[in-house]
Coordinates of C-alpha atoms and ligand atoms in Angstrom, one line a residue:
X79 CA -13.7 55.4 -15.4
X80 CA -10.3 55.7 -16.9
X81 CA -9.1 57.8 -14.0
X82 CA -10.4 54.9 -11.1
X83 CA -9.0 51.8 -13.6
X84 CA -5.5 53.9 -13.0
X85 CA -5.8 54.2 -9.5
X86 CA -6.5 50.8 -9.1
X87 CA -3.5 49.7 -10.7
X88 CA -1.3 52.3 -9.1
X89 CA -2.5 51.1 -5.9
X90 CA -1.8 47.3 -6.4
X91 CA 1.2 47.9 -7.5
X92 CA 1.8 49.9 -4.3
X93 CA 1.0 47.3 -2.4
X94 CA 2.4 44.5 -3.9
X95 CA 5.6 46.2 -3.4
X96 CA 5.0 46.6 0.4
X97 CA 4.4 43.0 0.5
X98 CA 8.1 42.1 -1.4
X99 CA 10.0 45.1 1.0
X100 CA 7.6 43.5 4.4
X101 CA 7.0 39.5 3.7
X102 CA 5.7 38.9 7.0
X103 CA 3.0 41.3 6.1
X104 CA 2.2 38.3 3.6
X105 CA 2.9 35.4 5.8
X106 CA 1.7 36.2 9.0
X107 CA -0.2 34.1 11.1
X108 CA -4.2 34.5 11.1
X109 CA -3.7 32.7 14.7
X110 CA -1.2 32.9 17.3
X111 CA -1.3 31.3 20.6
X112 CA 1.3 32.3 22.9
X113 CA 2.4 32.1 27.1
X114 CA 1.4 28.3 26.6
X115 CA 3.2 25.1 27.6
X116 CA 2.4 23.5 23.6
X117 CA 3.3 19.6 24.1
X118 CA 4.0 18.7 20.6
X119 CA 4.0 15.3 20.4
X120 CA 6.9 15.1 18.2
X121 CA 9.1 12.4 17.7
X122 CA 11.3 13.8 20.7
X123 CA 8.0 15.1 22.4
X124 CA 9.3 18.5 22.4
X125 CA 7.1 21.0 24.4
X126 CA 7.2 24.9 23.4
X127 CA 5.8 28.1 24.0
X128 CA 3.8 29.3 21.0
X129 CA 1.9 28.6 17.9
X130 CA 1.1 29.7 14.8
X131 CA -1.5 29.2 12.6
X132 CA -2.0 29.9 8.8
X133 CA -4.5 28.5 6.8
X134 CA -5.9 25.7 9.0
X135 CA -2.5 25.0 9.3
X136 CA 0.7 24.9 12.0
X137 CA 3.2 27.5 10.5
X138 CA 5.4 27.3 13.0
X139 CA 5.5 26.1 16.9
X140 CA 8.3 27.7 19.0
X141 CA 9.4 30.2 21.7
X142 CA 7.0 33.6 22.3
X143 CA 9.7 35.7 20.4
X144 CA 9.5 33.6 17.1
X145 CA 5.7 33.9 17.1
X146 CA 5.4 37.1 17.6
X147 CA 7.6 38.1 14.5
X148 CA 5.0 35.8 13.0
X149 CA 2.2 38.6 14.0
X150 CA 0.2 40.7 11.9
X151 CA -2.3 43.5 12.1
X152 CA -4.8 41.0 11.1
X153 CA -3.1 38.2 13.6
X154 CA -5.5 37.1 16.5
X155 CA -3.3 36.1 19.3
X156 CA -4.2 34.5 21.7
X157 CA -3.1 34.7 25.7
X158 CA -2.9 31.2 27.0
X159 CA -1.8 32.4 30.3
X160 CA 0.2 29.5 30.8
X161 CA -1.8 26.9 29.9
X162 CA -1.1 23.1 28.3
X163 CA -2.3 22.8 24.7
X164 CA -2.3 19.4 23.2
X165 CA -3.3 17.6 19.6
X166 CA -6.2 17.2 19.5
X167 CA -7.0 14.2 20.6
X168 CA -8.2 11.0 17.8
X169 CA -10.5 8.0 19.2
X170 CA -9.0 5.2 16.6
X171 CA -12.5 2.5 17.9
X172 CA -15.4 5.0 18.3
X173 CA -19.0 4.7 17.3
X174 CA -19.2 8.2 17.2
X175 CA -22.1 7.9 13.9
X176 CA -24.4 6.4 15.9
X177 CA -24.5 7.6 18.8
X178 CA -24.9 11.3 17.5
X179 CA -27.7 10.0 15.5
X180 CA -29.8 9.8 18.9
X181 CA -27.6 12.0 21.0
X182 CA -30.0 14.5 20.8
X183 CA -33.1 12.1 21.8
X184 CA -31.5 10.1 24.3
X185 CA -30.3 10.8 27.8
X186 CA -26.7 10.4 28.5
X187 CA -25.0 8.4 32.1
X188 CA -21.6 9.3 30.9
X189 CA -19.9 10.9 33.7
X190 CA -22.6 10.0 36.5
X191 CA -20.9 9.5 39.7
X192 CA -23.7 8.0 41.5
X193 CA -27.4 6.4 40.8
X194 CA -29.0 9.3 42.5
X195 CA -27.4 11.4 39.8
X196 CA -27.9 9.3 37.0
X197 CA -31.4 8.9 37.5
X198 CA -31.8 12.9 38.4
X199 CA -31.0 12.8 34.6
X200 CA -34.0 10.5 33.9
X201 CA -36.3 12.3 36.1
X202 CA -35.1 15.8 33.9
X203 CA -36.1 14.7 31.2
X204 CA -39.4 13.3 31.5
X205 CA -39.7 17.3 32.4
X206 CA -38.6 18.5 29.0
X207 CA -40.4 15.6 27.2
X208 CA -44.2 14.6 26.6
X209 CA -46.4 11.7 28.9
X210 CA -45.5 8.5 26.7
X211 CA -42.4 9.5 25.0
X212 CA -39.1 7.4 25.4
X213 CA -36.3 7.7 27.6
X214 CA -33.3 5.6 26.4
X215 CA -30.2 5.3 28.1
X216 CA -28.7 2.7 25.1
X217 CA -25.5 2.0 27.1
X218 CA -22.2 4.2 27.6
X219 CA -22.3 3.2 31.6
X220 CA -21.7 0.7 34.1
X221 CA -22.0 -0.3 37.4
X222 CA -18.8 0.9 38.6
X223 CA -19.0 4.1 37.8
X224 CA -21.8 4.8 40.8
X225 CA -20.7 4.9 44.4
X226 CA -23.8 2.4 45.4
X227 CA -22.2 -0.2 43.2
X228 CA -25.6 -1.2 41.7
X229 CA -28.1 -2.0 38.9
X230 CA -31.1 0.6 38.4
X231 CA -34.1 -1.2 39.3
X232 CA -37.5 -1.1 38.1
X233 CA -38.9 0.6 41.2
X234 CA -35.9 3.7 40.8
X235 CA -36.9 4.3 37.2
X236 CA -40.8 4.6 37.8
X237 CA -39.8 7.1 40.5
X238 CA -37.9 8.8 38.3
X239 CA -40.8 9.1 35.1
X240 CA -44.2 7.6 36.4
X241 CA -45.6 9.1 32.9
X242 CA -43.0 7.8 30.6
X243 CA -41.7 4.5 29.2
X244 CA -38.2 4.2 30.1
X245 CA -35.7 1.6 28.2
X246 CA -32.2 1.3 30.0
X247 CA -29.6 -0.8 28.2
X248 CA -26.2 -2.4 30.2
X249 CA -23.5 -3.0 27.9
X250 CA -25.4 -5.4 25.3
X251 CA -26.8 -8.2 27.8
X252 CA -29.0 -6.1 30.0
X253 CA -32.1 -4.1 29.7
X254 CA -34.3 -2.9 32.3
X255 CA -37.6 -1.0 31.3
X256 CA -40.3 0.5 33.1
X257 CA -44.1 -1.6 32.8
X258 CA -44.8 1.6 30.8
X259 CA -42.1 0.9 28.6
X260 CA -43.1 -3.5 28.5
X261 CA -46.7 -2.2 27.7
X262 CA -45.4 0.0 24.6
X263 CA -43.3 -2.5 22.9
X264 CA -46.4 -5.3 24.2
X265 CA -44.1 -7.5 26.1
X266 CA -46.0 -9.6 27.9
X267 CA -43.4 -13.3 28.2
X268 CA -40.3 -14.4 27.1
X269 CA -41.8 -15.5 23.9
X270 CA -42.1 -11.6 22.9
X271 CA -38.4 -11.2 23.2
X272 CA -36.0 -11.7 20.8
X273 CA -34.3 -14.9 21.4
X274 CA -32.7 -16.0 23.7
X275 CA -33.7 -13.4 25.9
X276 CA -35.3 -13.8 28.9
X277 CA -37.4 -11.8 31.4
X278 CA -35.5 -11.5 34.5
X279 CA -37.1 -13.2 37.7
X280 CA -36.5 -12.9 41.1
X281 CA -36.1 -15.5 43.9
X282 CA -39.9 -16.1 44.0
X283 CA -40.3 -16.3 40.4
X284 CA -41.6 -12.8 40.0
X285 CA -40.1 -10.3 37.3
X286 CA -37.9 -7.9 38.2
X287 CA -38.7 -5.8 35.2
X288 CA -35.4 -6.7 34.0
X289 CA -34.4 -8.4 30.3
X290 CA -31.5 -11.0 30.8
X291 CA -29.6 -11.3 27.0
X292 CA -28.6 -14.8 27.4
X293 CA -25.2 -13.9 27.0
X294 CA -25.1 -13.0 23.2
X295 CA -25.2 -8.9 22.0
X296 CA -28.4 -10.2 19.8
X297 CA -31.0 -9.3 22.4
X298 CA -30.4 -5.6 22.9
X299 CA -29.5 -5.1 19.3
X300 CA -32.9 -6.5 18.1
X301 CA -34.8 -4.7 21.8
X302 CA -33.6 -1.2 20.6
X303 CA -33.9 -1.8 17.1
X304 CA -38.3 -1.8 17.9
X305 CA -37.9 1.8 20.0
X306 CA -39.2 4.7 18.1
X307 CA -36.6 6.2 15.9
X308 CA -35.1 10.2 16.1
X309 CA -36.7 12.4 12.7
X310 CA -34.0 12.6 10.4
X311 CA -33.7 16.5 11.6
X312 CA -33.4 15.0 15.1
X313 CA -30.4 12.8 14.0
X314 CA -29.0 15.9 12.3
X315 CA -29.4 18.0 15.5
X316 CA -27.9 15.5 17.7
X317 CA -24.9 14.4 15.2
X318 CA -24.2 17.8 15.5
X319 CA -24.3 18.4 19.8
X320 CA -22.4 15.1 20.0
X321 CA -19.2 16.4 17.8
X322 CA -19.5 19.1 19.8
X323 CA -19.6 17.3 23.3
X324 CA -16.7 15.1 21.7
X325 CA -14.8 18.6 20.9
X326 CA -15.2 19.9 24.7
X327 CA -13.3 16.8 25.4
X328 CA -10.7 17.8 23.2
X329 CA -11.4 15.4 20.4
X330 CA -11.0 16.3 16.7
X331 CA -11.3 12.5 15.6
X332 CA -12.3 9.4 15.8
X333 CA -11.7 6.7 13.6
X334 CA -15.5 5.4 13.0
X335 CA -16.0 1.6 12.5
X336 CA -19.4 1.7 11.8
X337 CA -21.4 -1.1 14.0
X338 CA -24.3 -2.9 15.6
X339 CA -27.9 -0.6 14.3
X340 CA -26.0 1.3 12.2
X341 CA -27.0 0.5 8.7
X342 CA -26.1 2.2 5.1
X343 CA -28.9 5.0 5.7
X344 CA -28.0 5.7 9.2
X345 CA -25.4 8.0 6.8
X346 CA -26.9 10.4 6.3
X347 CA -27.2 12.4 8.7
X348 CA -23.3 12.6 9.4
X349 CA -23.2 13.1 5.5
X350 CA -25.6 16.3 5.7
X351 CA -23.5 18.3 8.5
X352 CA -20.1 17.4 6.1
X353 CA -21.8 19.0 2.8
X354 CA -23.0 22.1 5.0
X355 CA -19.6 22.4 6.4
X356 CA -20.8 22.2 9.7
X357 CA -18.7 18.8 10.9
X358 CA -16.5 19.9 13.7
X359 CA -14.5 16.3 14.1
X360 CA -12.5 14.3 11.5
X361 CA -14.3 11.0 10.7
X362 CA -12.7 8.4 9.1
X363 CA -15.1 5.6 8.1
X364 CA -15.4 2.0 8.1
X365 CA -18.2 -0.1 6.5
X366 CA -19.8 -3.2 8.1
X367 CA -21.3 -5.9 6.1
X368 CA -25.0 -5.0 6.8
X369 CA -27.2 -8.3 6.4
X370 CA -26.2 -12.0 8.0
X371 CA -25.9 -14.5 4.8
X372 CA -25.0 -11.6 2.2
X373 CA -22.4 -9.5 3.7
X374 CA -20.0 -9.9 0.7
X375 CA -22.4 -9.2 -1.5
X376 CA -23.1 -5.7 0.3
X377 CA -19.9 -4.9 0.8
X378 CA -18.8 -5.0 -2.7
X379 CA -21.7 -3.2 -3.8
X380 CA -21.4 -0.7 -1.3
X381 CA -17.5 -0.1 -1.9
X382 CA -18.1 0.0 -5.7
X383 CA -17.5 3.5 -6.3
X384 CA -15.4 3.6 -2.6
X385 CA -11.9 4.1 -3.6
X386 CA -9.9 4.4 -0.4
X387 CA -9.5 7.3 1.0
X388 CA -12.2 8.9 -0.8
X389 CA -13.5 12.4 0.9
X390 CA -11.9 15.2 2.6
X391 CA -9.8 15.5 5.1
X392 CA -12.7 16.3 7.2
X393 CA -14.5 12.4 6.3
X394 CA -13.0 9.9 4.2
X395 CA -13.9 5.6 3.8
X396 CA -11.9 4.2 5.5
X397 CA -11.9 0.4 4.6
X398 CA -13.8 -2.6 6.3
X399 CA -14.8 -3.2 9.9
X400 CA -15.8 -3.9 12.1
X401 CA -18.2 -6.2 11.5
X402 CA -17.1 -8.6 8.6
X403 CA -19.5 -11.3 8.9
X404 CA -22.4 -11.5 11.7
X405 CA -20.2 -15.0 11.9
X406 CA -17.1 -13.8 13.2
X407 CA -18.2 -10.7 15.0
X408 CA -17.3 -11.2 19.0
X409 CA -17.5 -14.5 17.9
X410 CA -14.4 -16.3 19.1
X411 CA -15.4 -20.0 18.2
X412 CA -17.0 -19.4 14.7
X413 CA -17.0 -22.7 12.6
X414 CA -15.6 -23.8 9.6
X415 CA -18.2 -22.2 7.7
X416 CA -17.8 -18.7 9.5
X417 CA -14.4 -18.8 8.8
X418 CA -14.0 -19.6 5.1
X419 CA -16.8 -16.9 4.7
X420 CA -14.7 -14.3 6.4
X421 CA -11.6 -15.7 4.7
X422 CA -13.3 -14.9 1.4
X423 CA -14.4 -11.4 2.3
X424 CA -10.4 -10.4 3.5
X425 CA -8.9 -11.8 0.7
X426 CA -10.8 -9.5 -1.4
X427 CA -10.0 -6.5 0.7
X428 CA -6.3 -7.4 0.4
X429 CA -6.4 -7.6 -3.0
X430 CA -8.6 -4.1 -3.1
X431 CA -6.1 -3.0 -0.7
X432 CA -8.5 -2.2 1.9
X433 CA -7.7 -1.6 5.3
X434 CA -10.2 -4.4 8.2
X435 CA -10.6 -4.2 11.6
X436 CA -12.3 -6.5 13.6
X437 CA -13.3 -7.0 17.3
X438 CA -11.4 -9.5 18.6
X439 CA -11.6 -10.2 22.5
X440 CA -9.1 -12.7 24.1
X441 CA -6.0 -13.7 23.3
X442 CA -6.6 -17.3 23.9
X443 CA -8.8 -17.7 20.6
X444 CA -6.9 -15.1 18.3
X445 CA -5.1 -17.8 16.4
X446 CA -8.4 -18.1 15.0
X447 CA -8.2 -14.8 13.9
X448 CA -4.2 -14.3 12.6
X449 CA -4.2 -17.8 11.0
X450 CA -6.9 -16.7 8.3
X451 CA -4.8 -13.2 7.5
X452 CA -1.2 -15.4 7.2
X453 CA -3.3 -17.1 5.0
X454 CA -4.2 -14.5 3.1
X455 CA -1.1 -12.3 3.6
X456 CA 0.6 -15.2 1.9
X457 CA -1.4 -14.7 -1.7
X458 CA -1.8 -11.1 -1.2
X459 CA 0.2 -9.2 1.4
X460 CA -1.4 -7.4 3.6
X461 CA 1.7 -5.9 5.1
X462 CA 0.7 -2.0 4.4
X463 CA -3.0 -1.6 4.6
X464 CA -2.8 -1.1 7.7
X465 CA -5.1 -4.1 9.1
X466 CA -5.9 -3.7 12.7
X467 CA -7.9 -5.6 16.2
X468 CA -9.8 -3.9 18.5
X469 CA -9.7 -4.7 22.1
X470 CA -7.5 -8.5 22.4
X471 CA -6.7 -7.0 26.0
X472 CA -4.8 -9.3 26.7
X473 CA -2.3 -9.8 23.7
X474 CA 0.3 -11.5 24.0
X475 CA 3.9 -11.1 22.5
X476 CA 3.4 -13.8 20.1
X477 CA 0.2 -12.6 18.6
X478 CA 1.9 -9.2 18.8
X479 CA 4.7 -10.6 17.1
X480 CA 2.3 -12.1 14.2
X481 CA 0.6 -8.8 13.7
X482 CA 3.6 -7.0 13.8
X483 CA 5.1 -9.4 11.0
X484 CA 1.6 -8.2 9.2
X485 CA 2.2 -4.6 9.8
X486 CA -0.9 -4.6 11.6
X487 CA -2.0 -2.5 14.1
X488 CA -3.7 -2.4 17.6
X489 CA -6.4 -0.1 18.9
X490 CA -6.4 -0.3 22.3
X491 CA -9.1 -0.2 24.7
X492 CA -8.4 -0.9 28.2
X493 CA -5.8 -3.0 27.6
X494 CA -3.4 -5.0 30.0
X495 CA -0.4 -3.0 31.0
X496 CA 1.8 -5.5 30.0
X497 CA 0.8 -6.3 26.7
X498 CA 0.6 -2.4 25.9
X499 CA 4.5 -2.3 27.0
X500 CA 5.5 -5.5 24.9
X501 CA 3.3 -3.8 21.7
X502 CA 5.8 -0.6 22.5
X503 CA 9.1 -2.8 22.9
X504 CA 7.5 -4.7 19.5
X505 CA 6.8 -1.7 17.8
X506 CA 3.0 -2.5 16.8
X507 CA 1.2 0.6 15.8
X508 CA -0.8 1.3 18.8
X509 CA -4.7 3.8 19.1
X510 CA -6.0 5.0 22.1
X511 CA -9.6 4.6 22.0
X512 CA -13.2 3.5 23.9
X513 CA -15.4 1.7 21.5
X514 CA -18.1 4.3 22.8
X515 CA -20.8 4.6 23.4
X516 CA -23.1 1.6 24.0
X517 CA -20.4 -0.7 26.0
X518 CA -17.8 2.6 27.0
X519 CA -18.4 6.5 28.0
X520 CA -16.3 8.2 24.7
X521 CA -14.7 10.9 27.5
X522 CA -10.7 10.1 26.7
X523 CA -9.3 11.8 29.7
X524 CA -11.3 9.1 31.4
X525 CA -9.7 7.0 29.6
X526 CA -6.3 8.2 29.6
X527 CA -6.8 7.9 33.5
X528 CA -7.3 4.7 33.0
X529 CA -4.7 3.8 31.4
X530 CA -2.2 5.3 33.8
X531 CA -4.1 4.4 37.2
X532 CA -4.6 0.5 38.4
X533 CA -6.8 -1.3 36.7
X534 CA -7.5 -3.4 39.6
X535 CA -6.8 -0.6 42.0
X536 CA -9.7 2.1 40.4
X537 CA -9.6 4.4 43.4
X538 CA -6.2 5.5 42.1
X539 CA -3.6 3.3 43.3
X540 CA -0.4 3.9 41.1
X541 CA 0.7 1.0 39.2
X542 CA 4.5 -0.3 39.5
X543 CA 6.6 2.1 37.7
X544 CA 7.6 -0.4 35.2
X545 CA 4.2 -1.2 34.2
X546 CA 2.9 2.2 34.1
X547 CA 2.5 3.6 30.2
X548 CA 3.7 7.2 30.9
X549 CA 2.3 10.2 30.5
X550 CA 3.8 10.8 26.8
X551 CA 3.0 7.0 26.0
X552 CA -0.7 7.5 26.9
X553 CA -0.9 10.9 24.5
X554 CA 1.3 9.7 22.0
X555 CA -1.6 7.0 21.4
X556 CA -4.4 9.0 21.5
X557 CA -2.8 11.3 18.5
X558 CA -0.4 10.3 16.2
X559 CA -1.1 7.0 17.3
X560 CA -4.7 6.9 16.4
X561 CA -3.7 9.2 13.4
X562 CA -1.8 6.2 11.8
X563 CA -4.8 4.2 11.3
X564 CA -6.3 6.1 8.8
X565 CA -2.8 7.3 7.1
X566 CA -2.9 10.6 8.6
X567 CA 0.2 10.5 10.6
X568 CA 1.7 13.0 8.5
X569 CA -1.4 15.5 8.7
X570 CA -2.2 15.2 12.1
X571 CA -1.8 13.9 15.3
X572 CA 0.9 15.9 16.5
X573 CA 1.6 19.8 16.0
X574 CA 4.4 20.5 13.6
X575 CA 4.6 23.1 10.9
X576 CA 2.5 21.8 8.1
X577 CA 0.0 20.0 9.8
X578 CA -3.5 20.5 10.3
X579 CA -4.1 23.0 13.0
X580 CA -6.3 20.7 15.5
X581 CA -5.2 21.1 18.8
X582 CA -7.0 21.5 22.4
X583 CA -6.4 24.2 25.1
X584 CA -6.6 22.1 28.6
X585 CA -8.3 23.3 31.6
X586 CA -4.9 21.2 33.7
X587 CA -1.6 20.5 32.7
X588 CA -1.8 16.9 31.6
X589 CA 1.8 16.5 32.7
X590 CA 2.0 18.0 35.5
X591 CA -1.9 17.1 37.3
X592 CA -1.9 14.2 40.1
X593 CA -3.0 11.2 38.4
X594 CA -6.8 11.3 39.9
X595 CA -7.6 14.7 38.3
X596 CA -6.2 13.6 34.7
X597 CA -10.2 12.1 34.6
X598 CA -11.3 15.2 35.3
X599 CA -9.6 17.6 32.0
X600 CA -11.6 19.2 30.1
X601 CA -10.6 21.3 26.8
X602 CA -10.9 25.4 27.2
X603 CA -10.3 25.8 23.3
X604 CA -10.7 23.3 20.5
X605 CA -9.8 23.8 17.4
X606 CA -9.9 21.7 14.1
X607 CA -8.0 23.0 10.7
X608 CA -7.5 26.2 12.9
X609 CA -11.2 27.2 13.1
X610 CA -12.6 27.6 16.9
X611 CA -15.0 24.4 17.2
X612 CA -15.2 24.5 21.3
X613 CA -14.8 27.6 23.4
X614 CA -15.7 27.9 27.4
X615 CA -14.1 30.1 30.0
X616 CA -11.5 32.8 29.6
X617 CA -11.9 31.9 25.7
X618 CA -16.0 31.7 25.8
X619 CA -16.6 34.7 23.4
X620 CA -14.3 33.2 20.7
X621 CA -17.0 30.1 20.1
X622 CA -18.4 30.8 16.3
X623 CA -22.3 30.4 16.6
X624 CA -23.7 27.5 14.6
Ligands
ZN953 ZN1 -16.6 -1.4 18.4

């Protein structure tokens, strides 16, 4: 025993003086990615050669030679043959909670080119699933997307599934279902929809199968609310295959504002793949005030033992939004009533310092909006939580100006180029994002495209030069930019030494790509704290089975 107890020590000390004469033997990278274009997204948007990882973490980013003096026996480098790597990339407005809660039980349009294609998908899975089971398509599309430029119709989706039910949702004032699907949920007249929803009719009176909202988001909400739910396991399964979808996009985070069917137990799921270690995208969470007439009363209780900022850096709360009130959500002429409510709800978040976002769509009503946080900014400033709007497309510089004087910030989805470029001039905090899934596809390269293409010009007409956010505008957004709306900036959102090592490999240079193929990126390696989440391609046997 004696003799092994001596040898032990002899040979620690042996080694710990190898370590003092060799120190890279101690400090080399456990990942090194070199022969890559590495766009940094610094504050001078520096792009490099190399990376290196330690413990989840950017050691250093620089030329080949520097990370290679970086490399260990135990280093895994990795040959990126040229190609771009980016941050990964953060969603600051995605419902990314919910919609993995049913990804695995629902069918997906995202990406369908065509009606022929997007029912294909309908028609595959009434393969894989029993006579009489649901197929949902609860929104994530829209007409645009498909070259015919139209609506499914009743007739297309009993071609597609004669034995199912079928329930197709448009944004959240449109449902079309199959008579399968009418029978199921015993719909038999408009009075057994949820008001003020209306069966569709034709020219001759006759129903087209269709469900017309009435112009509210209540319909659909309360529609999908009576389909069958996914198991619990289900929601698990599917939390799980949408991260990872998300990740072969190159997303490592969304910022997740909680929203319509999404109530305190719809948690859970996203709360079981955290505690098994198993989330592969950064979540920062916002709460929504559950029930009409006692959201305050929710909220409080639910943020109770809610510091900010409690979690990990993997999930962490995140503050209020985006749904308030029912009264003020999408709800640009609330009354006096709705407003003093929401007033009271925000004034307790300031003086909590929590962060709130809120939908807000048009510039013409925000005054609405802005007057109740000057209000409240005036008894309890505001001016670093961090409050934010989603969508207001259309901002102008004077509400810029008042959110700016806030320090409030915009997440941005599809906005007008010209408000995006007075935000810049302004310097209002600015996330890319999608509000996926329901009324937006969550792909961001789609939505990068977007953002540098013509709106009004989708088959890829350039925009004036002037008006076009660049390349390095668009990115900065969707990283550091989202990154700032849950205080990350300084952990993520860009790759510098000390950062968290979340980055994507691209399949095309970002840069460099025509603009109509930027829609078309994919990620070849994703990685979040420096732990392989996505792999495909060259890089395919690197993906960690889970
Ligand atoms: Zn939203």
């Amino acid at each position: 025993m004696l003799h092994i107890t001596r040898f032990i020590r002899a040979l620690s000390l042996l080694v710990g003086a190898l370590l003092l004469a060799f120190p890279a033997w101690s400090q080399s990278a456990d990942t090194a990615l070199v022969n890559g274009k590495i766009l940094t997204v610094d504050s001078k948007f520096s792009t490099r050669e190399a990376v290196a990882i330690r413990d989840g973490k950017i050691m250093v980013v620089g030329s080949n030679v520097e990370i290679r003096k970086l490399s260990g026996p135990r280093t895994h480098v990795i040959d990126l043959q040229g190609r771009t790597v980016i941050p990964g990339l953060i969603d600051s407005h995605m419902h990314a909670i919910r919609a993995g809660q049913t990804f695995g039980s629902e069918v997906n349009w995202v990406g369908a080119t065509s009606l022929v294609e997007a029912l294909g998908r309908i028609h595959e899975a009434s393969q894989n699933k029993k006579p009489g089971a649901w197929l949902i398509v609860a929104g994530g599309w829209n007409v645009a997307q498909f070259k015919e430029k139209r609506r499914p119709t009743q007739a297309d989706l009993v071609a597609a599934a004669p034995n199912n039910p079928v329930y197709i949702q448009l944004g959240y004032d449109w449902v079309v279902m199959t008579p399968a699907g009418f029978k199921t949920l015993s719909i038999n007249s408009d009075a057994d929809l949820p008001r003020p929803g209306k069966l569709e009719r034709d020219a001759n009176g006759a129903a087209t199968g269709a469900i017309d909202g009435g112009g509210g988001n209540g319909v659909a909400i309360a529609l999908f609310d009576r389909l069958p739910h996914p198991t619990f396991d289900e929601q698990v399964q599917g939390t799980k295959n949408f991260f990872r979808e998300l990740n072969r996009l190159g997303l490592t985070g969304v910022g997740d504002p909680g929203g319509n069917n999404v109530n305190p137990e719809d948690y859970q799921p996203v709360f079981k793949v955290w505690r098994e270690g198993k989330l592969t995208l950064r979540i920062a969470y916002s709460l929504c005030g559950p029930t009409p007439g006692s959201e305050f009363e929710e909220l409080k209780s639910l943020t109770q033992m809610l510091p900010l900022g409690f979690g990990d850096e993997l999930l962490k709360f995140n503050g209020l939004g985006e749904r308030i009130t029912w009264g003020m959500n999408n709800n640009d002429k609330p009354t006096g009533e709705d407003k003093d409510k929401f007033y009271q709800i925000v004034k307790w978040a300031a003086q909590r310092g929590l962060p709130v976002t809120i939908h807000w769509p048009k510039n013409e009503t925000v005054d609405t909006l802005l007057s109740i946080y000057e209000r409240v900014n005036e008894e309890f400033p505001v001016t670093d939580l961090r409050w934010s709007v989603a969508h207001l497309t259309n901002a102008s510089p004077q509400s810029l100006q008042r959110m700016k004087a806030m320090g409030m910030g915009w997440t941005i989805q599809r906005p007008d180029a010209a408000s995006v470029e007075n935000a810049k001039e302004l310097g209002v905090m600015m996330g890319a994002g999608t509000d996926a899934h329901r009324v937006a596809s969550y792909n961001p390269f789609t939505a990068l495209a977007w953002s540098l293409l013509d709106s009004k010009n989708a088959g890829g007409v350039q925009r004036g030069a002037e008006q076009t956010p660049t390349r390095t505008d668009a990115l900065r957004a969707y990283t550091i930019g989202s990154a700032w709306f849950s205080r990350d900036e300084d952990k993520r959102g860009s790759l510098e030494p000390g950062k968290l090592a979340d980055l994507a490999v691209l399949t095309k240079d970002y840069m460099t790509v025509p603009l109509d193929q930027i829609g078309s990126i994919e990620s070849l390696l994703t990685m979040v704290g420096g732990k392989v989440v996505y792999a495909a391609g060259p890089y395919k046997s690197l993906e960690i089975p889970r």
